[in-house]
PDB file of C-alpha atoms in Angstrom:
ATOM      1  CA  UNK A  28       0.000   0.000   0.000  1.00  0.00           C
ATOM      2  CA  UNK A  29       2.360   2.361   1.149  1.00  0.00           C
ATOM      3  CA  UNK A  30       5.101   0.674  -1.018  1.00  0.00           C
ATOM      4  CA  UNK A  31       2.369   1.277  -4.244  1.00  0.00           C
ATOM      5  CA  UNK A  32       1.869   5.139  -3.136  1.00  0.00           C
ATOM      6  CA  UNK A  33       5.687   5.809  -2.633  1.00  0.00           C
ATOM      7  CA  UNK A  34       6.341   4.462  -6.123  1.00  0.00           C
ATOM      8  CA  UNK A  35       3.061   6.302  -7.696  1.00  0.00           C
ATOM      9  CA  UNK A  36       4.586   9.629  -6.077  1.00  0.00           C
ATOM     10  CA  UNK A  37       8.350   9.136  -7.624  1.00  0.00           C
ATOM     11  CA  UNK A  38       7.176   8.048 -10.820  1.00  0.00           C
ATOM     12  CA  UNK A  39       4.743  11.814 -10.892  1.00  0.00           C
ATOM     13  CA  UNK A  40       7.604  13.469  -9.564  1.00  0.00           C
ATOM     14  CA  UNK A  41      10.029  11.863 -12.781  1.00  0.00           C
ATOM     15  CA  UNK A  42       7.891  13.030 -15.187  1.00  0.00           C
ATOM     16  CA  UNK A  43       7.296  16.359 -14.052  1.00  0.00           C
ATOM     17  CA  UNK A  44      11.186  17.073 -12.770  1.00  0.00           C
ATOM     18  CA  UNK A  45      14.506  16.535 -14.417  1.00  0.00           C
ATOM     19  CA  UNK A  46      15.210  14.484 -11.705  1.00  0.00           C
ATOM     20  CA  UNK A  47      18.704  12.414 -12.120  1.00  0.00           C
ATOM     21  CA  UNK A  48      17.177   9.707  -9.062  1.00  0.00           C
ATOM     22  CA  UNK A  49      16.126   6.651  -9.927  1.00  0.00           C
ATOM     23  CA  UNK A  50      12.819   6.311  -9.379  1.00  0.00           C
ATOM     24  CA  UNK A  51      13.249   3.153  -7.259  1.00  0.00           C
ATOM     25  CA  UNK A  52      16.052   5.191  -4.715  1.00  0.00           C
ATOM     26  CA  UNK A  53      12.986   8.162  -4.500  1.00  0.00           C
ATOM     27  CA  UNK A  54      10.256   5.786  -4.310  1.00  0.00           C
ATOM     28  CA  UNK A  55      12.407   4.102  -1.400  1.00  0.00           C
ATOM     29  CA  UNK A  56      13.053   7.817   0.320  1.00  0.00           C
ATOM     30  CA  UNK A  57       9.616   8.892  -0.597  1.00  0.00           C
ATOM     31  CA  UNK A  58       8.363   5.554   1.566  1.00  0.00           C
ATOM     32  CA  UNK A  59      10.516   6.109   4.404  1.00  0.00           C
ATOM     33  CA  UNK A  60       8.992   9.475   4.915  1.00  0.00           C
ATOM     34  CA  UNK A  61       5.481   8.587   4.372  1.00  0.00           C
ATOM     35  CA  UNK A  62       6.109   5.517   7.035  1.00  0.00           C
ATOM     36  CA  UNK A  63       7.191   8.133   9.617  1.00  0.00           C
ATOM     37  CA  UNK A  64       4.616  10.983   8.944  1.00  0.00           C
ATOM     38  CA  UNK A  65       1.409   7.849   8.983  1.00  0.00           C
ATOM     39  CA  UNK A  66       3.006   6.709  12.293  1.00  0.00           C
ATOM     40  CA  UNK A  67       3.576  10.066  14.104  1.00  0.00           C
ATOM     41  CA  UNK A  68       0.026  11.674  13.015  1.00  0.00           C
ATOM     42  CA  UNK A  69      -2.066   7.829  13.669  1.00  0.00           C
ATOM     43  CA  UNK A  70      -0.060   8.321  17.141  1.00  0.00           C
ATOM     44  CA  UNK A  71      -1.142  11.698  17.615  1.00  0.00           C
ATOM     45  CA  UNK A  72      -4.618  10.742  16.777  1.00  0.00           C
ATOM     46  CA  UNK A  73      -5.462   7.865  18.533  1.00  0.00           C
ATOM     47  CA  UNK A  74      -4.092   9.092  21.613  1.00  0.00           C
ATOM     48  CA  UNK A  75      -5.419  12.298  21.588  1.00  0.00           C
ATOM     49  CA  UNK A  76      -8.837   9.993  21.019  1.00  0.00           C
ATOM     50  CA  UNK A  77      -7.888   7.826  23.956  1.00  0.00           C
ATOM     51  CA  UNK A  78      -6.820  10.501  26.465  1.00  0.00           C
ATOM     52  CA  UNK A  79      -2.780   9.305  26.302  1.00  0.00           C
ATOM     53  CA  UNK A  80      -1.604  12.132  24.335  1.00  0.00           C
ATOM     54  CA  UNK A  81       1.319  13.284  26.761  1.00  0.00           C
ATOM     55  CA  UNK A  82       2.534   9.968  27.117  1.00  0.00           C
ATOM     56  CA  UNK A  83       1.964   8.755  23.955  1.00  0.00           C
ATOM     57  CA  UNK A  84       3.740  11.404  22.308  1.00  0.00           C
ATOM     58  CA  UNK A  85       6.647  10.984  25.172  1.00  0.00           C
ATOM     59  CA  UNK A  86       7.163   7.074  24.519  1.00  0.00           C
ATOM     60  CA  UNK A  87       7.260   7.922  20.793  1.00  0.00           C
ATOM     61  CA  UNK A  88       9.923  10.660  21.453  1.00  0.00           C
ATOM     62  CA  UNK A  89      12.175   8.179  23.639  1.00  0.00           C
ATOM     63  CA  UNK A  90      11.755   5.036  21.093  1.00  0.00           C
ATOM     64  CA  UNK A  91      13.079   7.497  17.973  1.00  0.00           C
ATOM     65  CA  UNK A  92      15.690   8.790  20.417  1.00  0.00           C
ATOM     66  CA  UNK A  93      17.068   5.322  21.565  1.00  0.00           C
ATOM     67  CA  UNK A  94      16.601   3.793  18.006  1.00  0.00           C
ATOM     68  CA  UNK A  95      18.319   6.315  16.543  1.00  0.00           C
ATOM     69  CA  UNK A  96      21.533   5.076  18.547  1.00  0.00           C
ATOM     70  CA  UNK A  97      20.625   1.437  19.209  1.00  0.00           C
ATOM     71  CA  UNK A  98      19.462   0.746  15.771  1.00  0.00           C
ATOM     72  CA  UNK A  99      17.561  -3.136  16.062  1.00  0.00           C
ATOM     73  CA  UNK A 100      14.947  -5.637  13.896  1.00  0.00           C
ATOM     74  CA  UNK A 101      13.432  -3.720  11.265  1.00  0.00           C
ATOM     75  CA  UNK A 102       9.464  -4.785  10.007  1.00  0.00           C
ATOM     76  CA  UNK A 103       9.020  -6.619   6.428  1.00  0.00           C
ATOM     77  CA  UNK A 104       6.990  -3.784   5.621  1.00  0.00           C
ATOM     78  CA  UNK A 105       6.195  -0.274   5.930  1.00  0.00           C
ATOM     79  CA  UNK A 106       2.296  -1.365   6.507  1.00  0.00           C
ATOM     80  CA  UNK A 107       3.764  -4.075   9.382  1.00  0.00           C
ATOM     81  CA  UNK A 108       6.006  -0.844  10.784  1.00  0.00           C
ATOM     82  CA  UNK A 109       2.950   1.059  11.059  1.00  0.00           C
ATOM     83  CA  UNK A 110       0.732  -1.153  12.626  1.00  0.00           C
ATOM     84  CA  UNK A 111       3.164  -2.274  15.501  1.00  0.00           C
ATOM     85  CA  UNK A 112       4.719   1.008  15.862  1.00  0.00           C
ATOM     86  CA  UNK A 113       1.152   3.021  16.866  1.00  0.00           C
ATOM     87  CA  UNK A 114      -0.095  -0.181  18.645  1.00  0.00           C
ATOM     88  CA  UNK A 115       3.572   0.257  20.610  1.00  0.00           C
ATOM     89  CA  UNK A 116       2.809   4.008  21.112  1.00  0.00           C
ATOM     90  CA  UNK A 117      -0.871   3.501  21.866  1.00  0.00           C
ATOM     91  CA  UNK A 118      -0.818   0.812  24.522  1.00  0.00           C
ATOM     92  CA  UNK A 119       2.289   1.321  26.224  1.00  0.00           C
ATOM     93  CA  UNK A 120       1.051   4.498  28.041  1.00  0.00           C
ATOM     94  CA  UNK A 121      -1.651   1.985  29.575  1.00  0.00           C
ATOM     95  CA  UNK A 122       0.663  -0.085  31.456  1.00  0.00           C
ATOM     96  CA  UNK A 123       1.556   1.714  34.832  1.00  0.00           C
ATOM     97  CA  UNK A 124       4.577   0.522  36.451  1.00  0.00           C
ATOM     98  CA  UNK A 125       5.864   0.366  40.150  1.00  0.00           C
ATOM     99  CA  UNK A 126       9.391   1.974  41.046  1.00  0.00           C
ATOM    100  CA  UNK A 127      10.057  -1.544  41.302  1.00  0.00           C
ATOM    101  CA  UNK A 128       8.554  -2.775  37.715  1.00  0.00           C
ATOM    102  CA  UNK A 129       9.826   0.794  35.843  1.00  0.00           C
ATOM    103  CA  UNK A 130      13.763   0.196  37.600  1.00  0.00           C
ATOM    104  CA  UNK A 131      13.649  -3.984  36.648  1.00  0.00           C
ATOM    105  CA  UNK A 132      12.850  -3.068  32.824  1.00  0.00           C
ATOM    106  CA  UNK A 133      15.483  -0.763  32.591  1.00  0.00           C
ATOM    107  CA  UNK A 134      18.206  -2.894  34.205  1.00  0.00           C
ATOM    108  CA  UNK A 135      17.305  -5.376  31.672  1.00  0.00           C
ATOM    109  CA  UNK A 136      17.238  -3.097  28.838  1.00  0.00           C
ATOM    110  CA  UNK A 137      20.888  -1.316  30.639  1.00  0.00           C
ATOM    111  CA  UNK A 138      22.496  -5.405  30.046  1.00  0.00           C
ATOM    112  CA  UNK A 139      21.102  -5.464  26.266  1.00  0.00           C
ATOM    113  CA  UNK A 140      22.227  -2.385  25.538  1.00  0.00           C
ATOM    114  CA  UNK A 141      25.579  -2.818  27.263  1.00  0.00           C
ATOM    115  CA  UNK A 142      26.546  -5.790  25.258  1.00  0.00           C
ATOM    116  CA  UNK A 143      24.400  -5.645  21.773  1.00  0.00           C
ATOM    117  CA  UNK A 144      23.977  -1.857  20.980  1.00  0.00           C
ATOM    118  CA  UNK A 145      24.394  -0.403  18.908  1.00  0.00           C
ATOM    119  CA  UNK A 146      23.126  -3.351  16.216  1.00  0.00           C
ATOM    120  CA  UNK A 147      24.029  -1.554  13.108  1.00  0.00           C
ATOM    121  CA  UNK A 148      22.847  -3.051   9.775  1.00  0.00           C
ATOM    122  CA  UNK A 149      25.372  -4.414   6.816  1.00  0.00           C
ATOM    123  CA  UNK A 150      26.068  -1.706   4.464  1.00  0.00           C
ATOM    124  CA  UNK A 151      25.275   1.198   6.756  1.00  0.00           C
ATOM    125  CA  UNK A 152      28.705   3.732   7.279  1.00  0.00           C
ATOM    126  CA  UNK A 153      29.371   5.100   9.976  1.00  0.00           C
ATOM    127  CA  UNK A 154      32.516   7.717  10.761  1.00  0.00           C
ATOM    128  CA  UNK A 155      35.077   6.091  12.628  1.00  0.00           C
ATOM    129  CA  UNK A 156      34.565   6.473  16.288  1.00  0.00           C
ATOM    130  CA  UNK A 157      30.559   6.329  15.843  1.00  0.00           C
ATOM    131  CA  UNK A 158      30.138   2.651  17.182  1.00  0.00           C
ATOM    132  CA  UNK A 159      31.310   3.371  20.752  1.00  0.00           C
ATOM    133  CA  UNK A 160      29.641   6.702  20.791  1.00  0.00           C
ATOM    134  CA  UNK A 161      26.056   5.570  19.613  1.00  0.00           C
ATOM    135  CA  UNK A 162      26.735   2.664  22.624  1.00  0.00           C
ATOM    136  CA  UNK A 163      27.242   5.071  25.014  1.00  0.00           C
ATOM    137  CA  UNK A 164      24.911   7.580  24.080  1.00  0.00           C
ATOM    138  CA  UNK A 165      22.391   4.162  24.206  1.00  0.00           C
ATOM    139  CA  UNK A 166      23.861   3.923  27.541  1.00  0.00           C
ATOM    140  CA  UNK A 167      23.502   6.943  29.202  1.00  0.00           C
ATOM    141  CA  UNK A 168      19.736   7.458  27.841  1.00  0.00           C
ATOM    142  CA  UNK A 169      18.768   3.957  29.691  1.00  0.00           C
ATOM    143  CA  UNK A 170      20.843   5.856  32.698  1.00  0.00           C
ATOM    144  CA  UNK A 171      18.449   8.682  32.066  1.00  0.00           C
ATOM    145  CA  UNK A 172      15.406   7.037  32.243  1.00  0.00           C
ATOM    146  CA  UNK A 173      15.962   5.440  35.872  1.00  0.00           C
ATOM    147  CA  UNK A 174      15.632   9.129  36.828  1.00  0.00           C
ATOM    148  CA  UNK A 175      12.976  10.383  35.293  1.00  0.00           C
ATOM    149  CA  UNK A 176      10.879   7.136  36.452  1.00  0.00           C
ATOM    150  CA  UNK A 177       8.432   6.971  33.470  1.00  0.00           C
ATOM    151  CA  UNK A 178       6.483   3.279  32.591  1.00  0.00           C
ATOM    152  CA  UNK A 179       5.895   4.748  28.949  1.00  0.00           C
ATOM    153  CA  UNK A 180       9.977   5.588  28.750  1.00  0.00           C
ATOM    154  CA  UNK A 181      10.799   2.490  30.785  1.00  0.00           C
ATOM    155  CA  UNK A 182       8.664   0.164  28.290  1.00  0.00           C
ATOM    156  CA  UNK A 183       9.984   1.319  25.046  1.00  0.00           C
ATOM    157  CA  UNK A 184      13.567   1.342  26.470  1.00  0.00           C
ATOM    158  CA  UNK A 185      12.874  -2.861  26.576  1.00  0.00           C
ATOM    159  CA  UNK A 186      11.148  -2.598  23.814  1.00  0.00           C
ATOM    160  CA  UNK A 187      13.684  -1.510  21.741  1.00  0.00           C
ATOM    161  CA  UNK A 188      16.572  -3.633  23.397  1.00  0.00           C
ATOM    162  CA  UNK A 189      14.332  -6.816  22.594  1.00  0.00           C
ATOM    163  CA  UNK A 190      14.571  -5.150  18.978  1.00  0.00           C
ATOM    164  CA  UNK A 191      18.928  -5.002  18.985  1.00  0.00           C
ATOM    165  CA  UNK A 192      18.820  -8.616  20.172  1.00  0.00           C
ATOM    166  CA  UNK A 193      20.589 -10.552  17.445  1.00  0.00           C
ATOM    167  CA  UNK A 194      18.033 -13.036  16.444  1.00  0.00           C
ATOM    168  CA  UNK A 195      18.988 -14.934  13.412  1.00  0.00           C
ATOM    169  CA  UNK A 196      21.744 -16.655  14.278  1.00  0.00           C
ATOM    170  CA  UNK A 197      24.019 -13.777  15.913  1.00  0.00           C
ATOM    171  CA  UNK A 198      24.013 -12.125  12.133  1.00  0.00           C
ATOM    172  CA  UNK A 199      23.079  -8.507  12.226  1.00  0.00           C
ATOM    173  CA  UNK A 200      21.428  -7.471   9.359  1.00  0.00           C
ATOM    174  CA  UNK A 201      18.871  -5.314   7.857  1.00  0.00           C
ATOM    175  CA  UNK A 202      15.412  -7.332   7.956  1.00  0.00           C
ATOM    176  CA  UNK A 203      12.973  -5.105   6.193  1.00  0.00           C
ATOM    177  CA  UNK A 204      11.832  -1.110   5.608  1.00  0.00           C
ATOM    178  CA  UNK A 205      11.082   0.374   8.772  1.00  0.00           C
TER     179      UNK A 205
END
């Protein structure tokens, strides 16, 4: 669907601009961008519907934030990245933690992240140096979190250390879109 709409958009742009792109690289980019808008206003949406907004909005913050270091499992497809990424936004603000609960998740995501982030995918370059920087920077938001005692923050922080978990195995590689 969103695959068909990406490529619908490129080819429209192509014929109307002297573009040098392939169409399949700006269908690709054109994707990625649609993937995040649908995600960030469905988010907004829903939980401004189901009375989450502030939280929502705050566990979708801290999951881009800690991906964006941490990297992890990808969906097959955009519509798949959608769908579990607004469920993961949506429902996560339900689930109130103790101290207890919100400090257990986050040691367990401190170990993942500790030993597997960042999980970086083949073909993606880095500058030298970026590795141990995007670890620590992984690091020191989990570090973060045990302050600010949030469930939403402490949830997506596991979340998304479940996601860097090599899974295939012990190959790190790029699984999909998302």
């Amino acid at each position: 669907m969103i695959e068909r709409l990406a490529l619908l958009i490129a080819s429209k742009i192509k014929q109307f601009e002297s573009v040098t792109v392939s169409i399949d690289i700006m269908a690709y980019e054109i994707g990625r961008k649609l993937n995040n808008y649908i995600i960030i206003l469905l988010t907004l949406l829903l939980s401004y519907i189901n009375g989450t907004l502030i939280f929502s909005t705050v566990a979708m913050i801290s999951f881009v934030c800690i991906r964006k270091y941490s990297g992890g499992l990808h969906m097959k497809s955009y519509l798949s990245c959608i769908i579990s990424s607004v469920a993961i936004f949506i429902f996560v603000p339900m689930v109130r933690l103790s101290a207890f609960g919100t400090d257990f998740l986050l040691s367990i995501s401190l170990i993942i992240y500790l030993f597997y982030a960042p999980n970086v995918f083949t073909g993606n370059i880095h500058p030298e140096g970026w590795m141990r920087k995007a670890k620590i920077i992984s690091i020191a938001l989990v570090i973060i979190a045990f302050y600010i005692q949030l469930s939403a923050v402490s949830l997506v922080f596991f979340l998304q250390a479940i996601l860097i978990l090599p899974w295939k195995g012990g190959a790190r590689k790029l699984w999909g879109k998302c």
